Tab-separated table of C-alpha atoms in Angstrom:
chain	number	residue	atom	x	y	z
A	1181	UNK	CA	-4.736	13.901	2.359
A	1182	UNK	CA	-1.959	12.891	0.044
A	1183	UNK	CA	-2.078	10.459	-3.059
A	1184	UNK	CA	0.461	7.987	-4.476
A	1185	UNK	CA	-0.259	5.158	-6.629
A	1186	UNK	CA	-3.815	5.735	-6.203
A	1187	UNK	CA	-4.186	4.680	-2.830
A	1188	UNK	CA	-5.493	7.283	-0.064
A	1189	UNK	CA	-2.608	7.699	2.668
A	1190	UNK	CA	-3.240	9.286	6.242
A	1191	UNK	CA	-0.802	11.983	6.554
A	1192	UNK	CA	1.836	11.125	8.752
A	1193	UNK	CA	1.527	13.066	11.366
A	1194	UNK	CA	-1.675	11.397	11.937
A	1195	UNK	CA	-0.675	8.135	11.892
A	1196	UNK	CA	0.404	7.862	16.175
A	1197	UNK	CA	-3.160	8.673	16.904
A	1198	UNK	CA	-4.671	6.296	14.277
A	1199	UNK	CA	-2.546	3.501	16.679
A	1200	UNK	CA	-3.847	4.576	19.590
A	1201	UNK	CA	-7.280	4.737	18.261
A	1202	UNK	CA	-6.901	1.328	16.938
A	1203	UNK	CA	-5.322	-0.435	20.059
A	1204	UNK	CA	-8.890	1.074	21.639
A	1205	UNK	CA	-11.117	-0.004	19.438
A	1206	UNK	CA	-13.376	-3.019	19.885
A	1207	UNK	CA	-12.355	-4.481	16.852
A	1208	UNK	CA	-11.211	-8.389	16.928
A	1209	UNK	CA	-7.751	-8.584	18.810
A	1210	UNK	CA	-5.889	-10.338	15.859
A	1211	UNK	CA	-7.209	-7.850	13.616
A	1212	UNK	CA	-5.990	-4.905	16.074
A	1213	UNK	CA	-2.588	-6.560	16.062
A	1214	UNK	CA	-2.471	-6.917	12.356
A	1215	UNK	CA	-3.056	-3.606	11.480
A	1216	UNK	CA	-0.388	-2.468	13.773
A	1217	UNK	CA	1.952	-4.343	12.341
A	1218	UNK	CA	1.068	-3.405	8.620
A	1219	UNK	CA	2.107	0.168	10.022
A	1220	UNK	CA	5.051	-0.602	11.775
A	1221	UNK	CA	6.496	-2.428	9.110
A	1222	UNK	CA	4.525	-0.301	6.145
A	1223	UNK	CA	3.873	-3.680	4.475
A	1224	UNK	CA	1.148	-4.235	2.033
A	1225	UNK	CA	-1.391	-5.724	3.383
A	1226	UNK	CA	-1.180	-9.539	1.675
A	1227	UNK	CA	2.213	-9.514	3.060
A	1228	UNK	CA	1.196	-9.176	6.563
A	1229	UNK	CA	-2.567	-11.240	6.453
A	1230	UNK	CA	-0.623	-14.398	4.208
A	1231	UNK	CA	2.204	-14.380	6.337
A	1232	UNK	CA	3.048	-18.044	8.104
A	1233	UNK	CA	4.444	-18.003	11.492
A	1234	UNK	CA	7.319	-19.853	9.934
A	1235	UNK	CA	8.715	-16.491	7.862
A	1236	UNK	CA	9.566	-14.267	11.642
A	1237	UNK	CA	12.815	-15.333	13.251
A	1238	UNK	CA	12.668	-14.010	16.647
A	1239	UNK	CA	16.035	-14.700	17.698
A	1240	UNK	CA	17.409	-12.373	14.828
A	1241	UNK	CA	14.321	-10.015	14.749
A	1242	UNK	CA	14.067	-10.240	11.044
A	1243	UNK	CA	10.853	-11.184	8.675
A	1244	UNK	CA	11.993	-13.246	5.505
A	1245	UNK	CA	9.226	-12.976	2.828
A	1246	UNK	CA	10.042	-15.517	0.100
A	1247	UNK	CA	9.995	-14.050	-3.307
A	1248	UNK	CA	7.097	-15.490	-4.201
A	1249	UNK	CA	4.833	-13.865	-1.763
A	1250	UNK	CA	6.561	-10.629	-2.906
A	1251	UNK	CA	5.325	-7.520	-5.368
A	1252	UNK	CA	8.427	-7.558	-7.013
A	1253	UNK	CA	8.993	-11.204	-6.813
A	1254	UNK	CA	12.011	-10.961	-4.683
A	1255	UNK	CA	12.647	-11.654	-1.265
A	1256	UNK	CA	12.383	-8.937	1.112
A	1257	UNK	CA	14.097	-9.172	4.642
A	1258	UNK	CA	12.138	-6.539	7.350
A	1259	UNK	CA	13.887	-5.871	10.666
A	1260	UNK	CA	11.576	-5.641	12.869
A	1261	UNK	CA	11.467	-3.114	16.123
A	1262	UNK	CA	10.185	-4.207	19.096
A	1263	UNK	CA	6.881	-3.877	19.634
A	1264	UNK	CA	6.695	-5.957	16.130
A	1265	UNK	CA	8.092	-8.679	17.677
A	1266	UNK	CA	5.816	-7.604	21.097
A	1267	UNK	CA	2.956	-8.397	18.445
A	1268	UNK	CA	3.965	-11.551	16.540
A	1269	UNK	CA	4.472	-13.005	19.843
A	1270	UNK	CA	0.616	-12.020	20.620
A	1271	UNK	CA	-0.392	-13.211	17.704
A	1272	UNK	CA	0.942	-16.638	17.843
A	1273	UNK	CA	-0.539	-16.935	21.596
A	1274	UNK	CA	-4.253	-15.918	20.389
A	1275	UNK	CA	-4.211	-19.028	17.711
A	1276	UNK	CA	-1.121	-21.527	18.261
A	1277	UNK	CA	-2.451	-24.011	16.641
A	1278	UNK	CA	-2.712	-21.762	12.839
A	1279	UNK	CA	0.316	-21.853	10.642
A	1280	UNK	CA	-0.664	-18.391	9.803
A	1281	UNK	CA	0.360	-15.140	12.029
A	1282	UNK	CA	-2.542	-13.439	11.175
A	1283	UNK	CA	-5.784	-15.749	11.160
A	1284	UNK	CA	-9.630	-15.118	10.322
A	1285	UNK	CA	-10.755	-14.792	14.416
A	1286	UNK	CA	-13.422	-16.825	12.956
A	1287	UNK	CA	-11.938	-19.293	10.894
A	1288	UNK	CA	-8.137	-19.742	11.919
A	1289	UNK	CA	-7.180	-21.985	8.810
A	1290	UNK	CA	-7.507	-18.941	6.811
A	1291	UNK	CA	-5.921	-15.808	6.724
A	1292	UNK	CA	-7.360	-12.373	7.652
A	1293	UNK	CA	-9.545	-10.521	5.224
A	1294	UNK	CA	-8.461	-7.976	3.943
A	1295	UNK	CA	-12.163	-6.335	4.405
A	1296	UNK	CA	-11.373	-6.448	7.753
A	1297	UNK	CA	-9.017	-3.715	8.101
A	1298	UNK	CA	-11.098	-1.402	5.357
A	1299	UNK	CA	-13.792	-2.118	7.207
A	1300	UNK	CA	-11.534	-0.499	10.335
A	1301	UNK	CA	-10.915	2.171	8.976
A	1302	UNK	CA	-14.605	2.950	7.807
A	1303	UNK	CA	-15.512	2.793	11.130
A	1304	UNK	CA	-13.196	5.304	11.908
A	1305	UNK	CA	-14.284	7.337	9.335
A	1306	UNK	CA	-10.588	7.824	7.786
A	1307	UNK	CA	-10.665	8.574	4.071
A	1308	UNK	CA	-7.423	5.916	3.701
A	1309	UNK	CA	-6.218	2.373	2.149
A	1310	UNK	CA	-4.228	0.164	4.413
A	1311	UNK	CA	-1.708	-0.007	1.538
A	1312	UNK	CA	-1.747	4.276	1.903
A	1313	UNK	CA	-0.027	3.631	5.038
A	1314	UNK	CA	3.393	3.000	3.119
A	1315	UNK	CA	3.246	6.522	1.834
A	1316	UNK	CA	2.570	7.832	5.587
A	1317	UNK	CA	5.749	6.014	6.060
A	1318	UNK	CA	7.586	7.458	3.251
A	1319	UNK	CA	6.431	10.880	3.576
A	1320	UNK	CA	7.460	10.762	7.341
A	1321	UNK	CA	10.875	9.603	5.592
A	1322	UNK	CA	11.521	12.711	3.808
A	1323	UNK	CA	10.335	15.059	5.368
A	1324	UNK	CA	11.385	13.916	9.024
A	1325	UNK	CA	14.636	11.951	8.804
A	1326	UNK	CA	17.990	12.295	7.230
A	1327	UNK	CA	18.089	8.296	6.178
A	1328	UNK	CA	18.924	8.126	2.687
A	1329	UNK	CA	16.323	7.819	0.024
A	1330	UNK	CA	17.565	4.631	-1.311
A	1331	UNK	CA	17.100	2.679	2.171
A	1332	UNK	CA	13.673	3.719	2.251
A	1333	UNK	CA	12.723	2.431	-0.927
A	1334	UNK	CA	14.411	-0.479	0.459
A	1335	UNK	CA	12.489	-0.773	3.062
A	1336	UNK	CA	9.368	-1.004	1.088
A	1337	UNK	CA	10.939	-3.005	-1.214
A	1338	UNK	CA	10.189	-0.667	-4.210
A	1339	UNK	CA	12.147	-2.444	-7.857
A	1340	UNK	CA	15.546	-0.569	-8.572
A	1341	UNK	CA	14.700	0.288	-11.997
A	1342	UNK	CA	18.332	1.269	-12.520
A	1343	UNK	CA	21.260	-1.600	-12.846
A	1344	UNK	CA	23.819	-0.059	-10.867
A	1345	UNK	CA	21.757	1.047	-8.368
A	1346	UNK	CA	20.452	-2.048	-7.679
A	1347	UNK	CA	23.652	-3.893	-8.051
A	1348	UNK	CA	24.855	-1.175	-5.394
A	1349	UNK	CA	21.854	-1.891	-2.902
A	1350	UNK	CA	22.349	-5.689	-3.195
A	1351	UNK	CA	23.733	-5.495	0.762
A	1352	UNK	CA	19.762	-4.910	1.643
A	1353	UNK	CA	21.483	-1.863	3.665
A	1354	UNK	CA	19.679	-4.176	6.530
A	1355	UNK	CA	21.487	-2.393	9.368
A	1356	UNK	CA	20.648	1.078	8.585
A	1357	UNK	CA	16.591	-0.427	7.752
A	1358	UNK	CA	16.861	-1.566	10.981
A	1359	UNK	CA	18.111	2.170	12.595
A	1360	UNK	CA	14.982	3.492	9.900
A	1361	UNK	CA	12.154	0.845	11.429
A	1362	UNK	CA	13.649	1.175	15.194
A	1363	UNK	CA	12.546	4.909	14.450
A	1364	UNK	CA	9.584	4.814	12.807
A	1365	UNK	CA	8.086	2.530	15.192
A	1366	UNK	CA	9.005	4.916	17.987
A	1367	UNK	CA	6.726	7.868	16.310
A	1368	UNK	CA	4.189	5.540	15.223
A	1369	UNK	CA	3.796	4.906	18.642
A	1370	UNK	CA	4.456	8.321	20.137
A	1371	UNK	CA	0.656	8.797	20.836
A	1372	UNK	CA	-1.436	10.059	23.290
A	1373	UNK	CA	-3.878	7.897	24.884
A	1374	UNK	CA	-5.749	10.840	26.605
A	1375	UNK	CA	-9.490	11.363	25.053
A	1376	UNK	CA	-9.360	7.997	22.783
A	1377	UNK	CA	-13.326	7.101	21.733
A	1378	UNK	CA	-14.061	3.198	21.413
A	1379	UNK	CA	-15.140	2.487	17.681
C-alpha cells in the first residue's frame, strides 16, 4: 500500500481489477459510473460528484472545470478517453432531467455523496481513499510510461510552485494529456472479468 498526502492509494497494478470489481458490484448505477470516472480521469472526488452536465463538451472530448470548483483555483481542462465520454453519456441518460452528471440516485437535485464511494470501497474491503486513486495514477506514471513528469502533474492539476515552469506549461500540454489519459484508461480497463464476486 503506498502513501502520499495522507491518503491510502491502491497500488496500481491493482487498480484494472478494482474496475472490474466495481462495474460488478450491486452498488447504485450512477455511483458505479462515478467512481469509474474518478479513476479514469484521477480527479478528486468533489470534482467529479459537483460536476454540472454543462462543464463536458462532447464534441471536443474535453472537461472544463472552472477555477472555482478547482484545488488550486484554476481552471483545469481533462481530455477525456473514451469510455469517459461512454460514461457521461450514461450518466446523463439515468437522470436527464439533473443539471448535475453525477446525482444522489435518491435525490437527483443533489450531488453524490461522497460516503458513497467510501462506503464502496469498505465493502470491498480495500484499505484506500477515492482521492488515493490519483497516486495509483501517478505511480503507474513513473514507473510505467515515458510521458514526462511535468504533464502528469498537469494532468492532476498539481500548482507549479516554480515561475518558469509554470510560465513554460501555460500550453496545458493538452495533446500529450490526451496521449497520457487515452493510455491510462486503456490499463485501467485492461481487466479480467473471469472470477469477479458481486459486493
Amino acid at each position: 500500500m503506498c502513501i502520499r498526502d495522507s491518503f491510502a492509494a491502491l497500488p496500481y497494478a491493482d487498480v484494472p481489477g478494482f474496475i472490474v470489481k466495481l462495474k460488478h458490484s450491486n452498488a447504485a448505477e450512477i455511483t458505479k459510473l462515478a467512481f469509474e470516472f474518478l479513476v479514469l480521469n484521477a480527479s478528486r472526488s468533489g470534482e467529479v460528484r459537483l460536476a454540472p452536465k454543462s462543464e463536458i463538451d462532447f464534441d471536443k472530448a474535453l472537461w472544463t472545470i472552472p477555477g472555482e470548483r478547482m484545488k488550486g483555483g484554476r481552471e483545469h481542462v481533462v481530455p477525456l478517453a473514451p469510455r469517459s465520454l461512454e460514461i457521461a453519456r450514461a450518466a446523463q441518460v439515468l437522470f436527464p432531467d439533473s443539471s448535475l452528471l453525477f446525482p444522489s440516485p435518491t435525490n437527483p437535485e443533489k450531488p453524490l455523496s461522497d460516503m458513497a464511494l467510501t462506503e464502496l470501497l469498505r465493502r470491498f474491503e480495500i484499505d484506500a481513499t477515492a482521492h488515493g486513486f490519483r497516486s495509483s495514477f501517478r505511480d503507474w506514471c513513473s514507473e510505467e510510461t515515458s510521458f514526462p513528469s511535468e504533464v502528469a502533474e498537469m494532468a492532476l492539476a498539481h500548482t507549479i510552485k516554480s515561475k518558469v515552469e509554470a510560465a513554460y506549461r501555460r500550453g496545458k500540454l493538452l495533446e500529450k494529456r490526451c496521449h497520457l489519459m487515452d493510455e491510462w484508461s486503456k490499463f485501467v480497463l485492461s481487466g479480467s472479468c473471469e472470477s469477479v464476486e458481486t459486493v
